[in-house]
Coordinates of C-alpha atoms in Angstrom, one line a residue:
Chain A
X1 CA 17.4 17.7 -16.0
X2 CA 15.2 14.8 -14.7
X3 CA 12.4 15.4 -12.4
X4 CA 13.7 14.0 -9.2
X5 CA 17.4 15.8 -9.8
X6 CA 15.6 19.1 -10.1
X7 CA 13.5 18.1 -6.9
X8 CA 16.8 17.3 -5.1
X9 CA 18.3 20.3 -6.3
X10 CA 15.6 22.3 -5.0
X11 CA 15.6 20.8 -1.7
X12 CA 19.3 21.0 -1.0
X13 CA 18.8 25.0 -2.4
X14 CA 16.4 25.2 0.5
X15 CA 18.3 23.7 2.9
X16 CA 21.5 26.1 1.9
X17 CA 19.0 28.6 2.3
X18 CA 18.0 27.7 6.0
X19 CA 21.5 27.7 6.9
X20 CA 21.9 31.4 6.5
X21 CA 22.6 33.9 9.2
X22 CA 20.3 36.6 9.5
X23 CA 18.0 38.2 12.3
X24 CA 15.1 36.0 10.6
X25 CA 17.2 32.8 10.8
X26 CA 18.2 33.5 14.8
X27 CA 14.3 33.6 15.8
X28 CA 13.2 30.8 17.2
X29 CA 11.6 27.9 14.9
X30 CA 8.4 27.8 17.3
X31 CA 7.8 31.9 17.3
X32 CA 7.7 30.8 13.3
X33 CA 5.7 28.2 13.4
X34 CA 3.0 29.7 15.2
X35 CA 3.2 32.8 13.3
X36 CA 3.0 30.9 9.9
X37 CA -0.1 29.0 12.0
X38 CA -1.7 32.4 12.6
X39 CA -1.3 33.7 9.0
X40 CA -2.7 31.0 7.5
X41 CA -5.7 30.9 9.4
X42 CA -6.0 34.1 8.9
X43 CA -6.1 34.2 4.7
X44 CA -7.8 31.3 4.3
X45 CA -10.8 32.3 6.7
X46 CA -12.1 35.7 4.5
X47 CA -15.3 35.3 2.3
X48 CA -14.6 33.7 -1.2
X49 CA -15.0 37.0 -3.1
X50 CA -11.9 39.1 -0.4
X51 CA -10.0 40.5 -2.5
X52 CA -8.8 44.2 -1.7
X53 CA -8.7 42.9 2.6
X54 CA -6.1 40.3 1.5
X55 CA -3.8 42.9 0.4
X56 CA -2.4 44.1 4.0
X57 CA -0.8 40.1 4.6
X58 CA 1.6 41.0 1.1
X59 CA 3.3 42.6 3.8
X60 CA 4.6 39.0 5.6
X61 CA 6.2 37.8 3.3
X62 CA 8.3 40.4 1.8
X63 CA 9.2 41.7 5.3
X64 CA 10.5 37.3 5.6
X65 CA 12.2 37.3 2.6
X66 CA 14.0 40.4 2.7
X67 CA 15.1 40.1 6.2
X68 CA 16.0 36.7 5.3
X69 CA 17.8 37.7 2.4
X70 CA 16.0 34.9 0.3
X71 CA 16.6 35.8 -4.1
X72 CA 12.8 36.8 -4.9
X73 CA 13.7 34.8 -8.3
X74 CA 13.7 31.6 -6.4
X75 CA 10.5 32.4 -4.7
X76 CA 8.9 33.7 -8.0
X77 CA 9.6 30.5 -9.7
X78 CA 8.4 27.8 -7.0
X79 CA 5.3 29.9 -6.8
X80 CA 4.7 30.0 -10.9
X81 CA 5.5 25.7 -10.4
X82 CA 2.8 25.3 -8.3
X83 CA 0.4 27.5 -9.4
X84 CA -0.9 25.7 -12.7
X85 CA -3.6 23.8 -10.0
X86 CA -5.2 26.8 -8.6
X87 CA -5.4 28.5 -12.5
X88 CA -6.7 25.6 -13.6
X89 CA -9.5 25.3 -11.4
X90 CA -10.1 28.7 -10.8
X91 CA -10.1 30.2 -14.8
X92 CA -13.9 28.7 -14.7
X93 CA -15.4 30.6 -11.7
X94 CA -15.6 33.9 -14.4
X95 CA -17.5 31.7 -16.7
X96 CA -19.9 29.9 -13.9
X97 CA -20.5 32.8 -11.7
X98 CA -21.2 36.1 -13.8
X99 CA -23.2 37.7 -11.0
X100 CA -22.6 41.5 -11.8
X101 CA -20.9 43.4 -8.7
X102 CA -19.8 47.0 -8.6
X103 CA -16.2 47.5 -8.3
X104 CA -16.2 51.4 -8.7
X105 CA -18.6 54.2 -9.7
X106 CA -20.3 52.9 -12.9
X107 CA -17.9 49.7 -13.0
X108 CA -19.1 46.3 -12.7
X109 CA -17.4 42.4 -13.3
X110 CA -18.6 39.2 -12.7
X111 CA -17.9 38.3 -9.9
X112 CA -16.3 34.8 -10.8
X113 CA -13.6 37.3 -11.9
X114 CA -13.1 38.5 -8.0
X115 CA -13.3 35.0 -6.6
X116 CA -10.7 34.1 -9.2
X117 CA -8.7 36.4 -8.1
X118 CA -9.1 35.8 -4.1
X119 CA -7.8 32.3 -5.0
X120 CA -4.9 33.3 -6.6
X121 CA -3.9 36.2 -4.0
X122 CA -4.8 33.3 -1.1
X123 CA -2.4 31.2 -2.4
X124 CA 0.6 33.4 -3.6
X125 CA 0.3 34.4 -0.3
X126 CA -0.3 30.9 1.8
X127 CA 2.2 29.0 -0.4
X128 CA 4.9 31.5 0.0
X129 CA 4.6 32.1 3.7
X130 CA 5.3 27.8 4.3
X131 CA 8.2 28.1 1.7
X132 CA 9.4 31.2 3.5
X133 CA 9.3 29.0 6.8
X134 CA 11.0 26.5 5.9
X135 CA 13.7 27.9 4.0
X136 CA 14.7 30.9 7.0
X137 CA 13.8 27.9 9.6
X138 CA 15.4 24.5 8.1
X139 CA 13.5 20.9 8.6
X140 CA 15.5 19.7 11.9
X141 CA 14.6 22.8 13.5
X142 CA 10.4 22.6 12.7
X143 CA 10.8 19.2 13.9
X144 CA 12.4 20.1 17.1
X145 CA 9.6 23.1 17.3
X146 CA 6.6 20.3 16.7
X147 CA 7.9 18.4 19.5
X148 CA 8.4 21.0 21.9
X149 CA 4.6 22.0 20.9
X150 CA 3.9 18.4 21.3
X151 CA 3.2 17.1 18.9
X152 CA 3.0 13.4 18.9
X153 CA 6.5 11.6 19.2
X154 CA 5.8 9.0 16.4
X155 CA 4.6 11.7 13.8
X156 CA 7.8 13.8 14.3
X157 CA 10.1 11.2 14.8
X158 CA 9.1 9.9 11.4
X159 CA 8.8 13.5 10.0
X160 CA 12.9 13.8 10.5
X161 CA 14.1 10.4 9.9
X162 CA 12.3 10.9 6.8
X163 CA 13.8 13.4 5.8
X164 CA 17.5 12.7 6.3
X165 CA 17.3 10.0 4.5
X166 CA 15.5 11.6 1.2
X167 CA 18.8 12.5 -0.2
X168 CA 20.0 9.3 0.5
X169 CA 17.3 7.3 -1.5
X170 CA 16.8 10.8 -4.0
X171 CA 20.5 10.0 -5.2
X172 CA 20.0 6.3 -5.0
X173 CA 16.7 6.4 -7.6
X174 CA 18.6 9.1 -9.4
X175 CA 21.8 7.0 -10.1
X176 CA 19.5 3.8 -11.6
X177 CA 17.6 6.3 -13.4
X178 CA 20.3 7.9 -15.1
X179 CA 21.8 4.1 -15.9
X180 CA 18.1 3.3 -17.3
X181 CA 18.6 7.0 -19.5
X182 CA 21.9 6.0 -20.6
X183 CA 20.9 2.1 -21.8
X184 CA 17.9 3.3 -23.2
X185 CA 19.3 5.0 -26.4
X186 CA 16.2 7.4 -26.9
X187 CA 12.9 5.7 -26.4
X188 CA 13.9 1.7 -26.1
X189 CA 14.5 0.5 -22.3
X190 CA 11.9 3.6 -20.4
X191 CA 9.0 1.7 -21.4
X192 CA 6.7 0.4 -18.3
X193 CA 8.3 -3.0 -18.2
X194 CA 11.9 -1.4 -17.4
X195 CA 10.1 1.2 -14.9
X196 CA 9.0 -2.0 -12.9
X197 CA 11.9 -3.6 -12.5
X198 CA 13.2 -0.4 -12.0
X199 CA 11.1 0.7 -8.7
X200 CA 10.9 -2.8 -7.5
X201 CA 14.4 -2.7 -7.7
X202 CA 14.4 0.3 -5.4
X203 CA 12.2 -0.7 -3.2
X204 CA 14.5 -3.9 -2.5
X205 CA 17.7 -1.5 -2.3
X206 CA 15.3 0.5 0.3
X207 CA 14.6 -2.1 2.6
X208 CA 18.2 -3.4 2.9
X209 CA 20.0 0.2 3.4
X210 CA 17.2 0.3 6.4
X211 CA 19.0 -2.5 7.9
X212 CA 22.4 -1.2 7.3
X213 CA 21.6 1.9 8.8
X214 CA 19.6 1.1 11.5
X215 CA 22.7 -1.2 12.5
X216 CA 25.0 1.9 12.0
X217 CA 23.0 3.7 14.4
X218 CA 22.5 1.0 16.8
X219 CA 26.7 0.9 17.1
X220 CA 26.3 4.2 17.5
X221 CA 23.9 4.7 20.5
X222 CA 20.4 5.1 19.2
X223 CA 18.4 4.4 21.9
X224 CA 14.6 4.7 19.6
X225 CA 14.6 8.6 19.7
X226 CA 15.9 11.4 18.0
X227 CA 16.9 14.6 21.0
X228 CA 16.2 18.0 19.9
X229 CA 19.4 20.1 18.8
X230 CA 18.9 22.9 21.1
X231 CA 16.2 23.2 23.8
X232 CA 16.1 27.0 24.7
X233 CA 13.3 29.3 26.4
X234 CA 11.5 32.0 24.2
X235 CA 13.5 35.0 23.9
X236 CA 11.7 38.4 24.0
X237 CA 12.6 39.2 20.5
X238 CA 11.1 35.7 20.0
X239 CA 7.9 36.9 21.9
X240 CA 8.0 40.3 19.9
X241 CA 8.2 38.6 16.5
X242 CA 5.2 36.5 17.4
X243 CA 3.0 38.7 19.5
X244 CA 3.4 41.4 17.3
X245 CA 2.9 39.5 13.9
X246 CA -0.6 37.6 14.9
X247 CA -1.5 40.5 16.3
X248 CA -1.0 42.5 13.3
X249 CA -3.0 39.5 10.9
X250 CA -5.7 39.0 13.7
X251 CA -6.4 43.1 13.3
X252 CA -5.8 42.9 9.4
X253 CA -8.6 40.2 9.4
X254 CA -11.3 42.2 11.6
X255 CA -10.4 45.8 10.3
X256 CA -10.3 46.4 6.2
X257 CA -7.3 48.1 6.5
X258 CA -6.9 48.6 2.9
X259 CA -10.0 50.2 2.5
X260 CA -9.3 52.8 5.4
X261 CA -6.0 53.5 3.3
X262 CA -8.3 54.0 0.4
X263 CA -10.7 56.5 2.2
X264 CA -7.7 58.1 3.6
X265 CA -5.4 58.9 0.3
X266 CA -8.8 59.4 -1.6
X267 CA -9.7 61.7 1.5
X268 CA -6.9 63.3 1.3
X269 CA -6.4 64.2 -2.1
X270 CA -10.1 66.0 -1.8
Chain B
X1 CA 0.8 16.0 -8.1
X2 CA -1.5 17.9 -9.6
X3 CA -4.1 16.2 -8.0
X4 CA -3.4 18.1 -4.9
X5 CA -5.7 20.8 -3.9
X6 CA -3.4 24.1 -3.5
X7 CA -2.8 26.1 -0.7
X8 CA -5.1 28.3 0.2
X9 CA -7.9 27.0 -2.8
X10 CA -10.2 25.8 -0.1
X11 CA -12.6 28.1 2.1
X12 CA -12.1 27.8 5.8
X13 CA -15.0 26.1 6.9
X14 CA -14.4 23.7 4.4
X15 CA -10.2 23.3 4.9
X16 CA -11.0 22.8 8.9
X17 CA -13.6 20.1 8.0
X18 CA -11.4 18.1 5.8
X19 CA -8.8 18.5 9.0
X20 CA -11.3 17.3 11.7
X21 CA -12.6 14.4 9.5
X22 CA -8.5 13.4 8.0
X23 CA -7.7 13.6 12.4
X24 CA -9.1 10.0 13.9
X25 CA -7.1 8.5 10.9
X26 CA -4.2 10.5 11.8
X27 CA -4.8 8.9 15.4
X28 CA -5.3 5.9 14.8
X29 CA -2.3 5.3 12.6
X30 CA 0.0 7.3 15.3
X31 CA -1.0 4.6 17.5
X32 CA -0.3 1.6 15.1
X33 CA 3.0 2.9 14.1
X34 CA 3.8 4.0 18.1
X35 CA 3.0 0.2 18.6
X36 CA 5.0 -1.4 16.1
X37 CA 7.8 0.8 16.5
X38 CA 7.5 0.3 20.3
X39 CA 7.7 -3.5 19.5
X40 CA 10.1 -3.2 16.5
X41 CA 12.3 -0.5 16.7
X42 CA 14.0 -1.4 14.1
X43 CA 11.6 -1.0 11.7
X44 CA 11.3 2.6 12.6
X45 CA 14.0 3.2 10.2
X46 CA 12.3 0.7 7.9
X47 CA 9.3 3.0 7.9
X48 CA 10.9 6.2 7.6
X49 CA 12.6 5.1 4.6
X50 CA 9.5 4.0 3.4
X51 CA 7.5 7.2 3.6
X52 CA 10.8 8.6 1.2
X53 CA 10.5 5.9 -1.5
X54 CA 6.6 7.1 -1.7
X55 CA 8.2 10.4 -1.7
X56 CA 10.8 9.4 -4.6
X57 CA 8.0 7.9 -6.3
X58 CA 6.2 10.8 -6.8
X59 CA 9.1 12.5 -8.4
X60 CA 10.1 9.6 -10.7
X61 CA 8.7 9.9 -14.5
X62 CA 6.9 6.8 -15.9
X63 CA 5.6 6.6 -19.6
X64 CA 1.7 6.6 -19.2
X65 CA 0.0 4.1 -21.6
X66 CA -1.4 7.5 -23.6
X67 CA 1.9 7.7 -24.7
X68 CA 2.5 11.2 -22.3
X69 CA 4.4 10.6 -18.9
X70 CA 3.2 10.7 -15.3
X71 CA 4.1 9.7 -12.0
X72 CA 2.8 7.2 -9.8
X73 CA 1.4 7.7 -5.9
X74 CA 2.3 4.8 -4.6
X75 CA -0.7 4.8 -2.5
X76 CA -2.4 1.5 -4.1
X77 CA 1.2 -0.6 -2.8
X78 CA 2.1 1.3 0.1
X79 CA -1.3 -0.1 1.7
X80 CA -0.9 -3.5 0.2
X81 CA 2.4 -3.2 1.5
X82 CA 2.0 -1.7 5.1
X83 CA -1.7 -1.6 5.6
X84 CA -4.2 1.7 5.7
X85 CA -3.8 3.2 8.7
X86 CA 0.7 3.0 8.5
X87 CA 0.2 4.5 4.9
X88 CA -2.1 7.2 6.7
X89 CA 0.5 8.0 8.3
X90 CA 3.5 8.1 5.5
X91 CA 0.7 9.2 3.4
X92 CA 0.4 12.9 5.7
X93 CA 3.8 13.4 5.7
X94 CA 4.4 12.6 2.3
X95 CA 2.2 15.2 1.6
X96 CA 3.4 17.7 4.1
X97 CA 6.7 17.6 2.9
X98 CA 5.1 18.4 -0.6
X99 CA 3.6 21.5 0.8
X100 CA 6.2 22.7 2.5
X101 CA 9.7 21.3 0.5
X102 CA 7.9 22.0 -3.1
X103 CA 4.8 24.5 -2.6
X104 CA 2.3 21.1 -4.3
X105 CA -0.8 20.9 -1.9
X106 CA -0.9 23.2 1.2
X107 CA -0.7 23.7 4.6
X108 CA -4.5 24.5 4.8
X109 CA -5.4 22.0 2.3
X110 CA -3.6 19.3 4.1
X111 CA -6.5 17.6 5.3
X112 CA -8.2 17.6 2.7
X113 CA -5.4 16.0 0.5
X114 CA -5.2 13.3 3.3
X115 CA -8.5 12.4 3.3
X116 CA -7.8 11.9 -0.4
X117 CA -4.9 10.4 -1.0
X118 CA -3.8 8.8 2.4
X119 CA -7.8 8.2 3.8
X120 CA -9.5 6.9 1.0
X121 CA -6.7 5.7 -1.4
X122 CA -5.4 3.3 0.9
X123 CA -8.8 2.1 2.4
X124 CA -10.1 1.6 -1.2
X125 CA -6.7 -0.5 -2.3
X126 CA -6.5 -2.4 0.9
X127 CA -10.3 -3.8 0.4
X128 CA -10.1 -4.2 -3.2
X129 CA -6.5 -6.5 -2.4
X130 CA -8.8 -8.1 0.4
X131 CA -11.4 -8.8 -1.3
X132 CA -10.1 -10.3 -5.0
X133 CA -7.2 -12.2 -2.6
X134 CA -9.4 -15.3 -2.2
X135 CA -10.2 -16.0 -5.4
X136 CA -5.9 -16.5 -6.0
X137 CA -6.0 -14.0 -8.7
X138 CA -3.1 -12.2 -6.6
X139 CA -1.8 -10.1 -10.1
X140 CA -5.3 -9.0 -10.3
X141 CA -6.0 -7.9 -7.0
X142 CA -2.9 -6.1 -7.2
X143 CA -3.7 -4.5 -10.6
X144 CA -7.8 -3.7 -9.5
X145 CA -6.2 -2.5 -5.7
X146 CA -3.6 0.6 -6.8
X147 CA -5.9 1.5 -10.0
X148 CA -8.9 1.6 -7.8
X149 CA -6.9 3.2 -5.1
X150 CA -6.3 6.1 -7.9
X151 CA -9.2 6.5 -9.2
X152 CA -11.2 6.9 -5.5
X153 CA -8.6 9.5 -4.7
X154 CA -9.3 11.6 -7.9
X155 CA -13.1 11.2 -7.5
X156 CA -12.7 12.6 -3.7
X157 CA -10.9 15.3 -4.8
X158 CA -13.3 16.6 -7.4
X159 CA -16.3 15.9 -4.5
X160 CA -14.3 17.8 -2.0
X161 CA -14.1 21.0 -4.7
X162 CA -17.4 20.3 -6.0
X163 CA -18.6 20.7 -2.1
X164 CA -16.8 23.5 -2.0
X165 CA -17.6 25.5 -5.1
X166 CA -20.8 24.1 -6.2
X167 CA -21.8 25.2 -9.5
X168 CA -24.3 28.9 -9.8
X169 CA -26.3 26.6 -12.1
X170 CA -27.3 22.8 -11.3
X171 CA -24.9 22.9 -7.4
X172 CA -23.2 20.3 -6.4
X173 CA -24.3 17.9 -9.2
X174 CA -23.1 20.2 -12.3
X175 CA -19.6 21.2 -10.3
X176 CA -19.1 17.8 -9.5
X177 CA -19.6 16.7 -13.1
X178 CA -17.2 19.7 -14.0
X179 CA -14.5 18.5 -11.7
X180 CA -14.5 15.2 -12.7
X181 CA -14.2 15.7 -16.1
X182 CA -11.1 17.7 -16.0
X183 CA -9.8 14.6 -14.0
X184 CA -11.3 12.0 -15.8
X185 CA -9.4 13.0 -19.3
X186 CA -6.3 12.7 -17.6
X187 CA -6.6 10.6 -14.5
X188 CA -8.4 7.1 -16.0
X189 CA -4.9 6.6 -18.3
X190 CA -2.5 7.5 -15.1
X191 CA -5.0 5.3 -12.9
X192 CA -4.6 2.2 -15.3
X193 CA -0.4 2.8 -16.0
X194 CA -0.1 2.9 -12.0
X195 CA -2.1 -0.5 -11.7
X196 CA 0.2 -1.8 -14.6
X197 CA 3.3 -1.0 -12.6
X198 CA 2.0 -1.7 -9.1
X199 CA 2.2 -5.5 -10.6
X200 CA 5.4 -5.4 -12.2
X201 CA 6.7 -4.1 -8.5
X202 CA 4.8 -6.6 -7.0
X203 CA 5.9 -9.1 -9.4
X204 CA 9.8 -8.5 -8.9
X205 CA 9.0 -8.4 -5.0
X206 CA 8.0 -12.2 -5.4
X207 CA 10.7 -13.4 -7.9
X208 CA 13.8 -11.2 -5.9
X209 CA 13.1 -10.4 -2.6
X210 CA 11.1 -12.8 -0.6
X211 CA 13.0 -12.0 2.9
X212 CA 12.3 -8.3 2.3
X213 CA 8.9 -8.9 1.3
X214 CA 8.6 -10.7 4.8
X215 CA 9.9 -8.0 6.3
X216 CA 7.5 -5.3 5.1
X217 CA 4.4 -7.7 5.6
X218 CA 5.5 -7.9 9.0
X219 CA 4.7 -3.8 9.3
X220 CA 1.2 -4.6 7.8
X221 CA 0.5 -7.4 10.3
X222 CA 1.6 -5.3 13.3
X223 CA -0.9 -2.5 12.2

């Protein structure tokens, strides 16, 4: 499967996915967004060798994706696409940093080994709670949610005409790609030269379906701006989904929750 | 994409610099592209589409002149194109929709990336273009413009994790020389493939679409 069919695939998956009907789906986009907001500021602000803190925030996104009733397979594998970066970069912090620290009685690692693991835990954890979002949330409803948090008109605007028409110009590139991969007969034709022609191609094919559709529109009342879906006031189960959630990450990042659970099952076993 | 520095990679006081410095261009380009759309609506759809067919790009496979393949950023010709401060603009929410649509970059990392790819990519093209222009060498300015534009966004990246991690032994020096060597291996190639095909673009532009061509400079005059 070529690259930007997969990527297509993957999006329209995600966009089946945000379409669901579940008690995480009915909250509102906002109490999401801000939660998402409070989470990640949360992870990403603990000391570079946090390990055994982080542990507590596994607890977000399994609640989201099982209430959202999201396949953990799907999850699993965008996480194991993205993640060559952050084992790339971070396999060297055991080799640069091999500062002994005590883990247990008698135990010590480097700790380039701890800080390579803090990375990875920070983003499993960061990376799945924004596709988490988007997939029990939808695009057109974050961009309603930005603009009723205000963010700027312009931004937005472009945020969600930009990504309607993805598809649209995803199946366009896909179509002359797959004519290139059919006239090519193995390696002749996908050369550079044909690539060229190819995206210039494209670009032309871009520029004129923007005229076409803006004329569309035009005949069909756009008046410059695209109105929200739904405007409706913050629910209390709204309120209790994000009250109760930041609160919960804003104590998990001031208390070490996990070592009190460690003191306590240690504690209670002696 | 794999230029992109993952979610959650960066430590905090470092992810919220790279915002607060990546914010005035953010501004600024809101207000161009506010202004041109206010004066051209319809080039709001122009634009939108735009920002996709940088998004498309980045999904399309290109043979790299090692032999491997690669994709191209389209930041060198979207600035040529539109201008820096519109391409800051596509640039973010090219990149947002990476994070959140296909888990490449981050949330938290955002800024950073921008500062990269749609800060100093575009800047970096858009002077290079500027500045061989004159001497009528158009091919070339293209060609030195989008490889340059490539190359300045790997070497940022690998300062902004250098900062960030700087080597136990030798700092920021040793890390930086760490980071860019990873990069370096595999980024010169892609840098010189995307320059090849930023001209053969720009090329087809002038032999086939003139009026269009028109059209998009008219974005990069407004800005």
């Amino acid at each position: 499967m070529s690259v930007i069919r997969r990527e297509l695939h993957e999006l329209s998956r995600i966009d089946v996915f945000a379409r669901q009907d579940t008690w995480i789906h009915r909250i509102d986009a906002r109490a999401k967004v801000l939660a998402t907001f409070v989470f990640l500021l949360c992870v990403v602000s603990f000391p570079r060798y946090a390990v055994l803190p982080l542990l507590p925030f596994v607890i977000f996104p399994v609640v989201i994706a099982s209430l959202g009733r999201l396949p953990l397979g799907w999850l699993v594998q965008r996480l194991l696409v993205a993640s060559p970066f952050a084992l790339m970069v971070g396999i060297a912090n055991p080799l640069v940093d091999q500062t002994p620290v005590a883990i247990l009685p008698g135990h010590s690692i480097a700790a380039g080994w701890l800080s390579f693991a803090s990375i990875g835990l920070r983003f499993l954890l960061t990376t799945a709670v924004a596709l988490l979002l988007i997939a029990t949330t939808g695009m057109p409803a974050i961009c309603d949610a930005l603009r009723q948090l205000r963010i700027p008109e312009a931004f937005v605007t472009q945020l969600q005409l930009l990504y309607r028409y993805l598809f649209l110009l995803g199946e366009e590139a896909m179509r002359m790609e797959r004519a290139r991969d059919l006239r090519s007969c193995g390696r002749r034709g996908t050369g550079l030269w044909v690539s060229g022609t190819l995206l210039g191609a494209l670009l032309l094919r871009t520029v004129a379906r923007a005229n076409r559709i803006y004329a569309a529109m035009l005949l069909r009342g756009f008046e410059g701006t695209i109105r929200p879906a739904s405007l409706r006031a913050l629910t209390r189960r709204d309120l209790v989904f994000l009250l109760g959630w930041s609160t919960a990450f804003l104590i998990c990042r001031q208390v070490p929750v996990g070592e009190l659970l460690g003191h306590a099952v240690i504690g209670a076993r002696l | 994409m794999a230029m992109h520095i993952a979610e959650g990679f960066l430590p905090f006081p470092w992810a919220a610099f790279w915002w607060l410095v990546s914010l005035p261009f953010l501004l600024v380009g809101l207000r161009s592209l506010a202004r041109i759309t206010r004066e051209h609506p319809e080039l709001k759809l122009l634009l939108a589409l735009a920002g996709a067919f940088t998004f498309v790009l980045s999904a399309l496979k290109i043979p790299s002149v090692t032999g491997s393949c690669s994709h191209p950023t389209g930041t060198g010709l979207g600035a040529i194109l539109f201008g820096p401060s519109v391409m800051t603009v596509l640039g973010g929410i090219v990149l947002l929709f990476q994070a959140l649509l296909l888990a490449h970059g981050g949330l938290t990392t955002l800024g950073a990336n921008m500062v990269s790819m749609a800060v100093v990519g575009p800047l970096v093209a858009w002077w290079i273009f500027g500045a061989l222009l004159p001497t009528g060498r158009t091919r070339l300015a293209v060609f030195a413009a989008a490889a340059l534009a490539d190359l300045a966004t790997y070497v940022v990246t690998a300062a902004q994790l250098a900062l960030a991690f700087p080597a136990a032994n030798g700092g920021f020096g040793a890390s930086l020389a760490k980071f860019g060597a990873i990069y370096a291996v595999t980024q010169v190639p892609l840098a010189i493939t995307e320059g090849l095909l930023t001209v053969l673009v720009w090329n087809w532009l002038q032999a086939y679409g003139k009026p269009e061509l028109k059209t998009l400079q008219l974005i990069q005059q407004e800005s």
